[in-house]
Short mmCIF file of C-alpha atoms in Angstrom, two decimals:
data_model
loop_
_atom_site.label_atom_id
_atom_site.label_comp_id
_atom_site.label_asym_id
_atom_site.label_seq_id
_atom_site.Cartn_x
_atom_site.Cartn_y
_atom_site.Cartn_z
CA MET A 1 99.98 -98.40 -107.61
CA GLU A 2 101.05 -99.79 -110.49
CA SER A 3 101.88 -96.70 -112.07
CA GLU A 4 103.91 -94.95 -109.31
CA LYS A 5 106.85 -93.20 -110.43
CA ILE A 6 109.67 -93.93 -108.24
CA LYS A 7 112.89 -91.22 -109.11
CA PHE A 8 116.21 -92.45 -108.08
CA THR A 9 120.02 -91.80 -108.96
CA PHE A 10 122.85 -93.48 -110.17
CA LEU A 11 126.24 -93.25 -110.16
CA SER A 12 128.86 -94.27 -112.21
CA ALA A 13 132.26 -95.32 -111.17
CA ASP A 14 133.37 -92.08 -113.19
CA GLY A 15 131.11 -90.08 -110.52
CA THR A 16 128.54 -88.98 -113.47
CA ARG A 17 125.19 -88.91 -111.33
CA GLN A 18 122.11 -89.65 -113.58
CA GLN A 19 118.69 -89.17 -112.01
CA VAL A 20 115.98 -91.54 -113.76
CA VAL A 21 112.14 -92.35 -113.25
CA GLY A 22 110.69 -95.65 -113.30
CA ALA A 23 107.44 -96.96 -112.81
CA ALA A 24 106.64 -99.20 -109.55
CA GLY A 25 107.15 -103.06 -110.25
CA GLU A 26 110.01 -102.43 -112.73
CA THR A 27 113.41 -103.27 -112.01
CA VAL A 28 116.69 -101.19 -111.71
CA MET A 29 118.17 -103.23 -114.13
CA GLU A 30 115.24 -102.30 -116.77
CA VAL A 31 115.45 -98.90 -115.78
CA ALA A 32 119.20 -98.43 -116.33
CA TYR A 33 118.58 -99.95 -119.65
CA ALA A 34 115.59 -98.06 -120.59
CA ASN A 35 117.70 -94.45 -119.80
CA GLY A 36 121.29 -95.87 -121.87
CA ILE A 37 122.99 -96.44 -118.34
CA GLU A 38 126.42 -97.56 -119.02
CA GLY A 39 128.14 -99.94 -117.20
CA ILE A 40 125.18 -102.37 -115.82
CA THR A 41 125.42 -105.02 -118.70
CA ALA A 42 122.63 -107.99 -117.65
CA GLU A 43 124.13 -110.10 -119.93
CA CYS A 44 121.43 -112.66 -119.45
CA GLY A 45 118.96 -110.26 -120.04
CA GLY A 46 117.63 -110.02 -116.37
CA SER A 47 117.50 -113.78 -115.45
CA MET A 48 119.65 -113.86 -112.67
CA SER A 49 122.24 -116.10 -114.55
CA CYS A 50 125.28 -114.06 -115.53
CA GLY A 51 126.18 -111.55 -112.05
CA THR A 52 126.67 -108.77 -114.64
CA CYS A 53 124.50 -105.80 -113.62
CA HIS A 54 125.87 -105.74 -109.75
CA VAL A 55 124.79 -102.59 -107.88
CA TYR A 56 125.51 -101.17 -104.83
CA LEU A 57 122.72 -99.39 -103.08
CA ASP A 58 122.94 -96.89 -100.16
CA GLU A 59 122.95 -98.12 -96.83
CA THR A 60 119.65 -96.93 -96.31
CA THR A 61 118.10 -98.08 -99.31
CA PHE A 62 119.72 -102.09 -98.77
CA ALA A 63 117.78 -101.69 -95.35
CA GLN A 64 114.58 -100.93 -96.51
CA ALA A 65 114.49 -102.75 -99.60
CA GLU A 66 113.06 -106.18 -99.89
CA ALA A 67 115.75 -108.67 -98.67
CA PRO A 68 118.02 -110.31 -101.60
CA SER A 69 116.60 -113.78 -102.29
CA GLU A 70 119.07 -117.21 -101.46
CA ASN A 71 119.77 -117.42 -104.88
CA GLU A 72 120.59 -113.59 -105.12
CA VAL A 73 123.10 -114.33 -102.37
CA ASP A 74 124.89 -117.01 -103.83
CA MET A 75 124.95 -115.25 -107.45
CA LEU A 76 126.39 -112.23 -105.58
CA ASP A 77 129.48 -114.98 -104.65
CA ILE A 78 130.42 -114.80 -108.03
CA VAL A 79 130.64 -111.14 -109.28
CA SER A 80 133.20 -109.58 -110.43
CA SER A 81 134.14 -106.33 -109.17
CA GLU A 82 134.03 -106.26 -104.51
CA ARG A 83 131.37 -107.75 -103.15
CA ARG A 84 129.95 -105.41 -100.63
CA PRO A 85 127.33 -105.49 -97.63
CA THR A 86 125.25 -103.64 -99.99
CA SER A 87 125.59 -105.54 -103.25
CA ARG A 88 122.88 -106.40 -105.11
CA LEU A 89 122.02 -107.71 -108.60
CA SER A 90 119.75 -105.00 -109.95
CA CYS A 91 117.75 -107.45 -111.67
CA GLN A 92 116.20 -108.38 -108.73
CA ILE A 93 115.54 -104.91 -107.54
CA LYS A 94 111.92 -103.88 -108.26
CA LEU A 95 111.29 -100.16 -107.46
CA SER A 96 108.60 -99.50 -104.61
CA ALA A 97 108.45 -97.02 -102.33
CA ALA A 98 111.86 -98.17 -100.51
CA LEU A 99 113.78 -97.10 -103.85
CA SER A 100 112.91 -93.91 -103.81
CA GLY A 101 114.98 -91.13 -103.37
CA ALA A 102 117.84 -94.15 -103.80
CA GLU A 103 121.64 -94.07 -105.04
CA VAL A 104 122.45 -96.42 -107.06
CA THR A 105 126.80 -97.12 -107.16
CA ILE A 106 127.71 -99.15 -110.30
CA PRO A 107 130.58 -100.78 -110.40
CA GLU A 108 133.95 -100.16 -112.21
CA THR A 109 134.14 -103.19 -114.25
CA GLN A 110 130.50 -106.39 -114.38
CA PHE A 111 133.80 -108.73 -115.80
CA MET B 1 95.70 -113.51 -136.73
CA ALA B 2 94.41 -115.65 -134.03
CA THR B 3 94.00 -119.05 -136.49
CA GLN B 4 96.65 -121.29 -135.81
CA LEU B 5 98.92 -121.79 -138.57
CA ASP B 6 98.95 -125.16 -140.27
CA PRO B 7 102.47 -125.46 -141.96
CA ALA B 8 100.97 -127.42 -144.79
CA ALA B 9 98.48 -124.82 -145.29
CA ILE B 10 100.97 -122.06 -146.07
CA PRO B 11 100.22 -120.95 -149.50
CA VAL B 12 102.76 -121.70 -152.62
CA GLY B 13 103.65 -117.97 -153.19
CA CYS B 14 103.64 -116.84 -149.89
CA PRO B 15 107.05 -115.70 -148.77
CA MET B 16 106.86 -117.37 -145.48
CA HIS B 17 106.37 -120.92 -147.72
CA ALA B 18 109.04 -119.27 -150.06
CA ALA B 19 111.37 -118.97 -147.21
CA GLY B 20 110.68 -122.53 -145.68
CA GLU B 21 111.56 -124.36 -148.80
CA ARG B 22 114.39 -122.05 -149.73
CA PHE B 23 116.03 -122.37 -146.50
CA GLN B 24 119.07 -125.07 -145.67
CA PRO B 25 119.28 -125.95 -142.20
CA PHE B 26 122.63 -127.80 -142.13
CA GLU B 27 123.62 -125.55 -145.22
CA HIS B 28 126.32 -123.24 -144.33
CA ASP B 29 127.01 -121.16 -147.22
CA GLY B 30 124.76 -118.41 -148.20
CA MET B 31 123.36 -119.07 -144.68
CA PHE B 32 123.46 -115.32 -143.57
CA GLU B 33 122.62 -113.57 -146.99
CA GLN B 34 119.35 -115.87 -147.04
CA LEU B 35 118.66 -114.56 -143.31
CA ALA B 36 118.80 -111.41 -143.42
CA GLU B 37 116.25 -111.46 -146.54
CA TYR B 38 114.03 -113.29 -144.09
CA ARG B 39 114.90 -110.77 -140.82
CA LYS B 40 113.18 -108.19 -143.04
CA ASP B 41 109.51 -110.04 -144.52
CA VAL B 42 109.75 -113.17 -143.00
CA PRO B 43 110.49 -113.13 -139.13
CA ILE B 44 108.87 -116.88 -138.51
CA PHE B 45 108.84 -119.95 -141.12
CA TYR B 46 108.60 -123.51 -141.34
CA ALA B 47 111.08 -125.36 -142.31
CA PRO B 48 110.00 -129.34 -143.34
CA GLN B 49 112.65 -130.68 -143.38
CA ILE B 50 113.48 -130.93 -140.39
CA ASP B 51 109.55 -129.94 -138.22
CA TYR B 52 110.87 -126.21 -136.72
CA TRP B 53 109.51 -122.90 -137.08
CA VAL B 54 112.86 -121.08 -137.72
CA VAL B 55 112.76 -117.45 -135.72
CA SER B 56 115.29 -114.84 -137.21
CA ARG B 57 114.22 -111.01 -135.37
CA ARG B 58 115.94 -110.58 -132.80
CA GLU B 59 113.15 -109.30 -130.24
CA ASP B 60 111.37 -112.76 -130.68
CA VAL B 61 114.95 -114.91 -130.17
CA ILE B 62 115.27 -112.96 -126.56
CA SER B 63 111.43 -113.36 -126.04
CA VAL B 64 111.26 -117.15 -126.32
CA LEU B 65 114.90 -117.24 -125.00
CA ARG B 66 113.77 -115.28 -121.59
CA ASP B 67 110.34 -116.88 -121.77
CA HIS B 68 111.37 -120.55 -120.06
CA GLU B 69 107.78 -121.17 -118.16
CA ARG B 70 106.26 -121.16 -121.88
CA PHE B 71 109.66 -122.57 -124.00
CA SER B 72 110.56 -125.11 -123.05
CA ALA B 73 114.55 -125.96 -123.40
CA SER B 74 114.21 -130.06 -123.41
CA VAL B 75 114.64 -130.62 -127.60
CA ALA B 76 118.30 -128.18 -127.08
CA THR B 77 120.32 -131.26 -127.81
CA GLN B 78 117.43 -133.60 -129.18
CA ALA B 79 118.79 -135.59 -131.79
CA VAL B 80 117.69 -134.35 -135.56
CA VAL B 81 117.93 -137.55 -136.91
CA PRO B 82 116.23 -139.76 -133.74
CA TRP B 83 118.42 -142.60 -133.06
CA PRO B 84 117.81 -146.37 -133.81
CA PRO B 85 115.91 -147.92 -131.18
CA GLU B 86 118.98 -151.08 -131.97
CA LEU B 87 121.45 -148.11 -130.61
CA LEU B 88 119.55 -146.96 -128.01
CA GLN B 89 119.12 -150.71 -126.55
CA PHE B 90 122.95 -151.14 -127.00
CA LEU B 91 123.47 -148.07 -125.51
CA ALA B 92 121.16 -148.89 -122.51
CA ASP B 93 122.24 -152.15 -122.42
CA ASN B 94 126.20 -151.35 -121.64
CA GLY B 95 125.30 -148.37 -118.40
CA PHE B 96 124.96 -145.78 -120.80
CA THR B 97 123.18 -143.42 -118.27
CA ASN B 98 123.83 -139.95 -119.74
CA GLU B 99 120.92 -138.04 -118.90
CA SER B 100 119.38 -133.74 -119.41
CA VAL B 101 121.37 -131.79 -116.93
CA GLN B 102 121.94 -128.24 -117.85
CA VAL B 103 120.63 -127.37 -121.24
CA ALA B 104 117.48 -129.56 -121.97
CA CYS B 105 116.62 -129.01 -119.02
CA ASP B 106 113.76 -126.47 -117.32
CA PRO B 107 113.39 -125.12 -113.81
CA PRO B 108 113.02 -126.45 -111.05
CA ARG B 109 115.87 -129.63 -111.99
CA HIS B 110 117.58 -126.41 -114.87
CA SER B 111 117.59 -124.02 -111.60
CA ARG B 112 118.75 -127.25 -108.52
CA VAL B 113 121.58 -128.22 -111.19
CA ARG B 114 122.76 -124.97 -111.89
CA SER B 115 123.61 -123.88 -108.58
CA HIS B 116 125.92 -126.38 -107.86
CA VAL B 117 127.54 -125.84 -111.19
CA GLN B 118 127.83 -122.21 -110.77
CA GLY B 119 130.49 -122.27 -107.92
CA PHE B 120 132.83 -123.63 -110.42
CA LEU B 121 131.89 -122.10 -114.12
CA ASN B 122 131.70 -118.47 -113.06
CA PRO B 123 133.49 -115.56 -114.30
CA LYS B 124 135.89 -115.40 -111.09
CA LYS B 125 137.14 -119.16 -110.70
CA LEU B 126 137.39 -119.19 -114.71
CA GLN B 127 139.39 -115.87 -114.24
CA SER B 128 141.83 -117.71 -112.09
CA PHE B 129 142.85 -120.33 -114.96
CA GLU B 130 144.45 -117.00 -116.63
CA ALA B 131 147.88 -117.91 -116.51
CA GLU B 132 147.34 -121.41 -117.16
CA VAL B 133 145.74 -120.38 -120.02
CA ARG B 134 148.03 -118.16 -121.58
CA GLN B 135 150.85 -120.52 -121.15
CA LEU B 136 148.89 -122.54 -123.37
CA VAL B 137 148.30 -120.28 -126.04
CA GLN B 138 151.50 -119.43 -126.25
CA SER B 139 153.15 -122.69 -125.98
CA TYR B 140 150.93 -123.43 -129.50
CA VAL B 141 152.36 -120.12 -130.76
CA GLU B 142 155.62 -120.58 -130.22
CA ALA B 143 155.31 -124.42 -131.96
CA MET B 144 154.13 -122.62 -135.19
CA LYS B 145 157.36 -120.31 -135.37
CA GLY B 146 159.95 -120.90 -137.78
CA LYS B 147 156.86 -122.30 -140.78
CA ASP B 148 156.01 -120.51 -143.17
CA THR B 149 152.30 -121.83 -143.54
CA VAL B 150 150.17 -123.48 -141.75
CA ASP B 151 146.12 -124.39 -141.27
CA LEU B 152 145.28 -122.65 -137.89
CA VAL B 153 142.59 -125.04 -137.14
CA ASP B 154 145.37 -127.43 -136.41
CA ALA B 155 147.74 -125.72 -135.52
CA LEU B 156 145.66 -124.20 -132.79
CA THR B 157 141.69 -123.24 -132.30
CA TYR B 158 141.09 -127.02 -132.81
CA GLU B 159 143.24 -128.43 -129.77
CA LEU B 160 143.80 -125.39 -127.60
CA PRO B 161 140.07 -125.00 -125.83
CA ALA B 162 140.12 -129.04 -125.20
CA MET B 163 143.06 -128.78 -123.57
CA THR B 164 141.51 -125.75 -121.52
CA ALA B 165 138.86 -127.53 -120.93
CA PHE B 166 141.15 -130.54 -119.25
CA LEU B 167 142.67 -127.48 -117.34
CA LEU B 168 138.89 -127.26 -115.67
CA LEU B 169 139.20 -131.27 -115.28
CA GLY B 170 141.87 -131.71 -114.02
CA VAL B 171 142.87 -133.95 -116.68
CA LYS B 172 146.49 -134.65 -117.84
CA ASP B 173 148.11 -136.70 -120.51
CA ILE B 174 145.19 -137.26 -122.44
CA ASP B 175 145.47 -136.51 -126.22
CA PRO B 176 143.06 -133.79 -126.58
CA ARG B 177 142.29 -135.36 -130.12
CA ARG B 178 140.77 -138.15 -128.69
CA ILE B 179 138.30 -135.64 -126.99
CA LYS B 180 137.59 -133.92 -129.96
CA ALA B 181 136.68 -137.23 -132.16
CA TRP B 182 134.35 -138.24 -129.59
CA THR B 183 132.58 -134.59 -128.85
CA GLU B 184 132.08 -134.41 -132.96
CA LEU B 185 130.34 -137.60 -132.90
CA ARG B 186 128.34 -136.24 -130.20
CA VAL B 187 127.28 -133.03 -132.19
CA LYS B 188 126.78 -134.85 -135.11
CA LEU B 189 124.21 -137.26 -133.51
CA MET B 190 122.40 -134.58 -131.98
CA HIS B 191 122.68 -131.25 -134.17
CA GLY B 192 123.53 -133.05 -137.83
CA PHE B 193 122.12 -135.52 -140.47
CA PRO B 194 123.51 -138.69 -139.67
CA THR B 195 123.25 -141.86 -141.99
CA ARG B 196 121.47 -144.60 -140.00
CA GLU B 197 125.07 -146.31 -140.69
CA GLU B 198 126.80 -143.66 -139.11
CA GLN B 199 124.29 -143.65 -135.81
CA MET B 200 124.61 -147.34 -135.52
CA SER B 201 128.47 -147.67 -135.75
CA ALA B 202 128.84 -144.59 -133.61
CA GLY B 203 127.49 -146.55 -130.35
CA ASP B 204 130.90 -148.10 -128.92
CA ASP B 205 132.65 -145.05 -128.98
CA LEU B 206 129.81 -143.32 -127.24
CA LEU B 207 130.16 -145.85 -124.61
CA ASP B 208 133.87 -145.29 -124.64
CA PHE B 209 133.12 -141.30 -123.98
CA TRP B 210 130.69 -142.21 -121.66
CA ARG B 211 133.07 -144.16 -119.67
CA PHE B 212 136.00 -141.83 -119.76
CA SER B 213 133.36 -139.27 -118.08
CA CYS B 214 132.74 -141.74 -115.00
CA ASP B 215 135.89 -142.82 -114.67
CA LEU B 216 136.85 -139.47 -114.21
CA VAL B 217 134.38 -138.79 -111.93
CA GLU B 218 135.39 -141.95 -109.96
CA GLN B 219 139.28 -141.09 -109.71
CA ARG B 220 138.49 -137.98 -108.02
CA LYS B 221 136.03 -139.32 -105.39
CA GLN B 222 139.33 -141.15 -104.57
CA ASN B 223 141.68 -138.25 -104.99
CA PRO B 224 139.96 -134.57 -104.82
CA GLY B 225 141.68 -131.87 -106.61
CA ASP B 226 140.90 -127.99 -107.18
CA ASP B 227 138.64 -129.35 -110.49
CA TYR B 228 135.21 -129.39 -111.59
CA PRO B 229 134.49 -132.81 -110.87
CA SER B 230 135.81 -132.60 -107.49
CA TRP B 231 133.78 -129.13 -107.13
CA LEU B 232 130.74 -130.95 -108.16
CA LEU B 233 131.36 -133.95 -105.37
CA ALA B 234 132.15 -131.65 -102.90
CA SER B 235 128.70 -129.28 -103.55
CA ARG B 236 126.43 -132.95 -103.63
CA GLY B 237 127.80 -133.92 -100.23
CA GLY B 238 126.78 -137.35 -101.05
CA ASP B 239 123.16 -136.31 -100.91
CA ASP B 240 121.31 -137.82 -103.98
CA GLU B 241 118.70 -134.44 -103.00
CA LYS B 242 120.92 -131.84 -104.12
CA LEU B 243 123.00 -133.93 -106.82
CA THR B 244 122.68 -137.40 -108.32
CA GLU B 245 125.93 -138.96 -109.10
CA ASN B 246 124.59 -139.82 -112.00
CA GLU B 247 123.86 -136.10 -113.00
CA LEU B 248 127.04 -135.45 -112.18
CA LYS B 249 128.74 -137.47 -114.45
CA SER B 250 126.35 -136.42 -116.75
CA LEU B 251 127.62 -132.87 -116.07
CA VAL B 252 131.30 -133.88 -116.44
CA PHE B 253 130.18 -135.75 -120.17
CA ALA B 254 128.56 -131.92 -120.98
CA LEU B 255 131.46 -130.20 -120.25
CA LEU B 256 133.66 -132.72 -122.05
CA LEU B 257 131.61 -131.35 -124.80
CA ALA B 258 130.27 -127.84 -124.34
CA ALA B 259 134.02 -126.52 -122.96
CA HIS B 260 135.70 -127.02 -125.91
CA GLU B 261 133.50 -127.51 -129.10
CA THR B 262 132.19 -124.17 -130.01
CA THR B 263 135.22 -122.03 -128.87
CA SER B 264 137.46 -123.94 -131.38
CA ASN B 265 134.90 -122.99 -134.11
CA ALA B 266 134.22 -119.89 -132.66
CA SER B 267 138.20 -118.66 -132.69
CA ALA B 268 138.62 -119.87 -136.28
CA ASN B 269 135.43 -118.01 -137.53
CA ILE B 270 137.03 -114.46 -135.76
CA ILE B 271 140.47 -114.83 -136.94
CA LEU B 272 139.06 -115.84 -140.70
CA GLU B 273 137.14 -113.04 -140.66
CA LEU B 274 139.79 -110.70 -139.10
CA LEU B 275 142.43 -111.85 -141.63
CA ARG B 276 139.76 -111.02 -144.66
CA ARG B 277 140.33 -107.55 -143.88
CA PRO B 278 144.05 -107.09 -143.68
CA ASP B 279 143.30 -103.68 -141.57
CA ASP B 280 141.77 -105.14 -138.83
CA TRP B 281 144.22 -106.99 -138.44
CA ALA B 282 146.99 -104.78 -138.84
CA ALA B 283 144.84 -102.40 -136.42
CA LEU B 284 145.31 -105.18 -134.05
CA VAL B 285 148.79 -105.55 -134.71
CA ALA B 286 148.93 -101.88 -133.71
CA ASP B 287 146.80 -101.28 -130.91
CA PRO B 288 146.02 -104.95 -128.97
CA SER B 289 143.62 -102.56 -126.89
CA LEU B 290 141.38 -103.57 -129.49
CA ILE B 291 141.18 -106.73 -129.57
CA PRO B 292 138.06 -107.57 -126.64
CA ASN B 293 135.63 -105.38 -128.53
CA ALA B 294 137.26 -107.09 -131.95
CA VAL B 295 136.23 -110.10 -129.96
CA GLU B 296 132.68 -109.46 -129.21
CA GLU B 297 131.91 -108.47 -132.44
CA GLY B 298 133.37 -111.58 -133.95
CA PHE B 299 131.29 -113.17 -131.76
CA ARG B 300 128.05 -111.03 -133.01
CA PHE B 301 128.93 -111.53 -136.66
CA CYS B 302 130.22 -115.07 -136.77
CA SER B 303 129.28 -117.40 -134.03
CA SER B 304 130.03 -120.71 -134.00
CA VAL B 305 126.38 -121.39 -132.31
CA VAL B 306 124.34 -120.58 -135.54
CA SER B 307 120.87 -121.29 -134.04
CA TRP B 308 119.32 -122.66 -130.62
CA ARG B 309 116.05 -125.38 -130.33
CA ARG B 310 113.48 -124.31 -127.88
CA VAL B 311 109.71 -126.05 -127.85
CA ALA B 312 106.49 -124.59 -126.94
CA LYS B 313 104.55 -125.71 -123.65
CA GLU B 314 101.38 -123.96 -124.89
CA ASP B 315 99.99 -121.89 -127.53
CA PHE B 316 101.64 -119.12 -128.51
CA GLU B 317 101.81 -115.99 -130.88
CA LEU B 318 105.53 -114.63 -132.25
CA GLY B 319 106.16 -112.64 -135.54
CA GLY B 320 102.75 -112.68 -135.81
CA VAL B 321 101.32 -115.63 -136.60
CA SER B 322 99.53 -118.30 -133.99
CA LEU B 323 101.18 -121.63 -133.41
CA PRO B 324 100.18 -124.70 -130.73
CA ALA B 325 101.62 -126.43 -128.15
CA GLY B 326 104.57 -129.02 -129.11
CA THR B 327 105.53 -126.51 -131.70
CA LYS B 328 109.70 -126.56 -132.40
CA LEU B 329 111.12 -123.56 -132.16
CA LEU B 330 115.03 -123.21 -134.30
CA LEU B 331 116.16 -119.75 -132.41
CA SER B 332 118.49 -118.63 -135.53
CA LEU B 333 120.97 -116.96 -132.90
CA ALA B 334 123.34 -115.80 -136.21
CA SER B 335 120.15 -113.55 -137.67
CA ALA B 336 119.52 -112.08 -134.31
CA SER B 337 122.90 -110.99 -133.39
CA ARG B 338 123.02 -109.26 -136.84
CA ASP B 339 119.27 -107.29 -136.55
CA GLU B 340 119.54 -104.14 -137.53
CA SER B 341 117.42 -102.95 -134.59
CA VAL B 342 120.05 -103.33 -132.64
CA HIS B 343 123.40 -103.27 -134.55
CA GLU B 344 123.04 -100.63 -136.98
CA ASN B 345 124.34 -102.23 -140.37
CA GLY B 346 124.01 -105.46 -138.79
CA ASP B 347 126.13 -107.32 -141.78
CA VAL B 348 128.99 -105.17 -141.57
CA PHE B 349 131.84 -106.82 -139.39
CA ASP B 350 133.14 -103.46 -137.66
CA ILE B 351 135.92 -104.01 -134.66
CA ARG B 352 135.24 -100.65 -133.44
CA ARG B 353 131.59 -101.48 -132.87
CA LYS B 354 129.85 -99.33 -129.57
CA ASN B 355 127.32 -102.32 -128.76
CA ALA B 356 129.21 -105.14 -130.56
CA ARG B 357 128.68 -107.29 -127.10
CA SER B 358 124.97 -106.77 -126.94
CA HIS B 359 124.99 -110.54 -129.38
CA LEU B 360 123.50 -113.77 -128.08
CA ALA B 361 126.09 -116.23 -129.11
CA PHE B 362 125.86 -116.54 -125.77
CA GLY B 363 122.47 -116.56 -125.50
CA ASN B 364 120.09 -115.48 -123.43
CA GLY B 365 117.74 -115.96 -119.97
CA ILE B 366 118.34 -118.57 -117.25
CA HIS B 367 120.96 -120.42 -119.93
CA PHE B 368 123.36 -118.17 -120.46
CA CYS B 369 126.77 -119.62 -121.43
CA MET B 370 128.13 -120.56 -118.28
CA GLY B 371 131.86 -121.01 -120.26
CA ALA B 372 131.09 -117.30 -121.80
CA PRO B 373 134.15 -115.82 -119.51
CA ILE B 374 137.44 -118.68 -120.34
CA ALA B 375 135.67 -118.58 -124.08
CA ARG B 376 136.02 -114.44 -124.35
CA MET B 377 139.54 -115.53 -122.50
CA GLN B 378 140.90 -117.88 -125.08
CA VAL B 379 139.76 -116.14 -128.02
CA ARG B 380 141.82 -112.75 -126.98
CA MET B 381 144.40 -114.49 -125.96
CA MET B 382 144.59 -116.71 -129.24
CA LEU B 383 144.23 -113.03 -130.94
CA GLU B 384 146.77 -111.33 -128.53
CA GLU B 385 149.56 -114.05 -129.19
CA LEU B 386 148.90 -114.20 -133.05
CA THR B 387 149.35 -110.61 -133.59
CA LYS B 388 152.15 -110.20 -131.93
CA ALA B 389 154.20 -113.52 -132.91
CA PHE B 390 152.93 -113.29 -136.82
CA PRO B 391 152.29 -109.20 -137.86
CA ASP B 392 152.26 -109.79 -141.30
CA MET B 393 150.09 -113.09 -141.29
CA SER B 394 147.59 -113.57 -144.16
CA LEU B 395 145.59 -116.11 -145.54
CA VAL B 396 146.36 -118.49 -148.08
CA ASN B 397 144.65 -117.19 -150.95
CA ASP B 398 144.82 -119.84 -153.35
CA ASP B 399 143.69 -122.44 -150.95
CA PRO B 400 139.82 -121.87 -150.11
CA VAL B 401 137.94 -122.12 -146.21
CA GLU B 402 135.47 -123.91 -146.23
CA ILE B 403 132.96 -123.24 -143.54
CA VAL B 404 131.38 -126.65 -142.21
CA GLY B 405 128.74 -127.64 -139.71
CA VAL B 406 125.46 -128.81 -138.56
CA LEU B 407 121.85 -127.27 -137.63
CA THR B 408 123.39 -125.23 -134.75
CA PHE B 409 127.40 -124.96 -134.82
CA ARG B 410 128.86 -123.95 -137.65
CA GLY B 411 133.46 -123.08 -138.47
CA PRO B 412 135.72 -123.90 -140.79
CA SER B 413 137.60 -126.80 -141.25
CA ARG B 414 140.91 -125.66 -142.11
CA LEU B 415 142.20 -122.30 -141.63
CA PRO B 416 145.53 -122.31 -143.97
CA VAL B 417 147.83 -119.04 -143.29
CA ARG B 418 150.89 -117.74 -144.15
CA LEU B 419 152.73 -116.34 -141.58
CA TYR B 420 155.72 -114.50 -142.47
CA ALA B 421 157.79 -114.43 -139.47
#
């Protein structure tokens, strides 16, 4: 299970699509970093302390993925780009089968 | 590799021993050059003067900051020179009940307190002060006009961040220099190397500063406003389980230091580096859109917070050595932000550097600086207004700048410039 590979896509604010592969258990933020995806700043390094790794999931994935914790929901209140119903902090989304084929949209700005 | 190192057993002649002997934790002159050497060969060494192990590489610094389970923040603001028992007794007898609430706390306490604080100290809320901060910066810059030379520390960087802190606190009609003087005293008592006399004579001022914070909270209880103490009071909702009143007062006391001390130093550090490179200054004058990245490069290259502290809760390995629980670590943010593994030619100041923002000036992990957005805003605005008002500004060359500081902070004491306006 640990080595299971999950394939999903980052959609940048400028329309660029990049398909990436990560291992189950890794976070979306970590995969973005590993693949040089721009626009996910994650200034605190994934500690849910800065609100700069904000992304939008597609509706299906949002519904399938594990629900955000109460702390994450609180942090989503303070993100800089518009908060939408499928907003998440990418440092809190762990790759699982639910993320397979997901479309992760990166907001225009994290500041 | 698994044997634990006893500092006393590091042989003379070993690079680690030599680094510890040479390193002067309170001396800022030449610090960056020394750290650049250590980053290559001595990623961690023992500094006997302070009984801390100094960590110089970015990867190691980040790994400690992110591992709050194994590395406690409890020593972050601990007095480097312990306060005399008489001073502690005097403070206790007079109702000085300040307690650790943020930087020197670990979860779950840290998480509980932070959840209240972040309702106010967050990027969105801080951005809402943009117009008022702009006005403040402009008024300081306006006051400099017509002068031939000014000391930028005295005329701008010293007071402005305190005035911004007052905006957050809803404080009016207080002399910022009063808060600055109190703050410098507190910084020296925590991170400096004060004499016993200096410590003993600090009691009254420390008490006054604490009472000022408490009074502020009491006033907001009577007349709440749209400010930080009022927000905390509302968020607490009278429930000690959520946040006690003493914690709240301690938070206000903390903000009265943290909200301006580092920004004063940071802005002066950055302006100094820019003026040392007239071409860079001219580039910002010609194209102000370069300013935000120049600010980040400034934070990276000459952070006002040069180091931060942690203590190990269990035995650990770092930088190739094994050390026991209880080991105190001085994480060199100054060195980590110049680490060539991430920042090519890290010791070069480059306002166009692509990854300038990946510095550690605001820390990393759960203690990431909550004031970062407003610190960035202020430095940016200072540069925007200064380059606009004084495009030909230059350093007064025959008036050398002295960088002063304590264990953790640094900045110029004066910054004399010619305005050519």
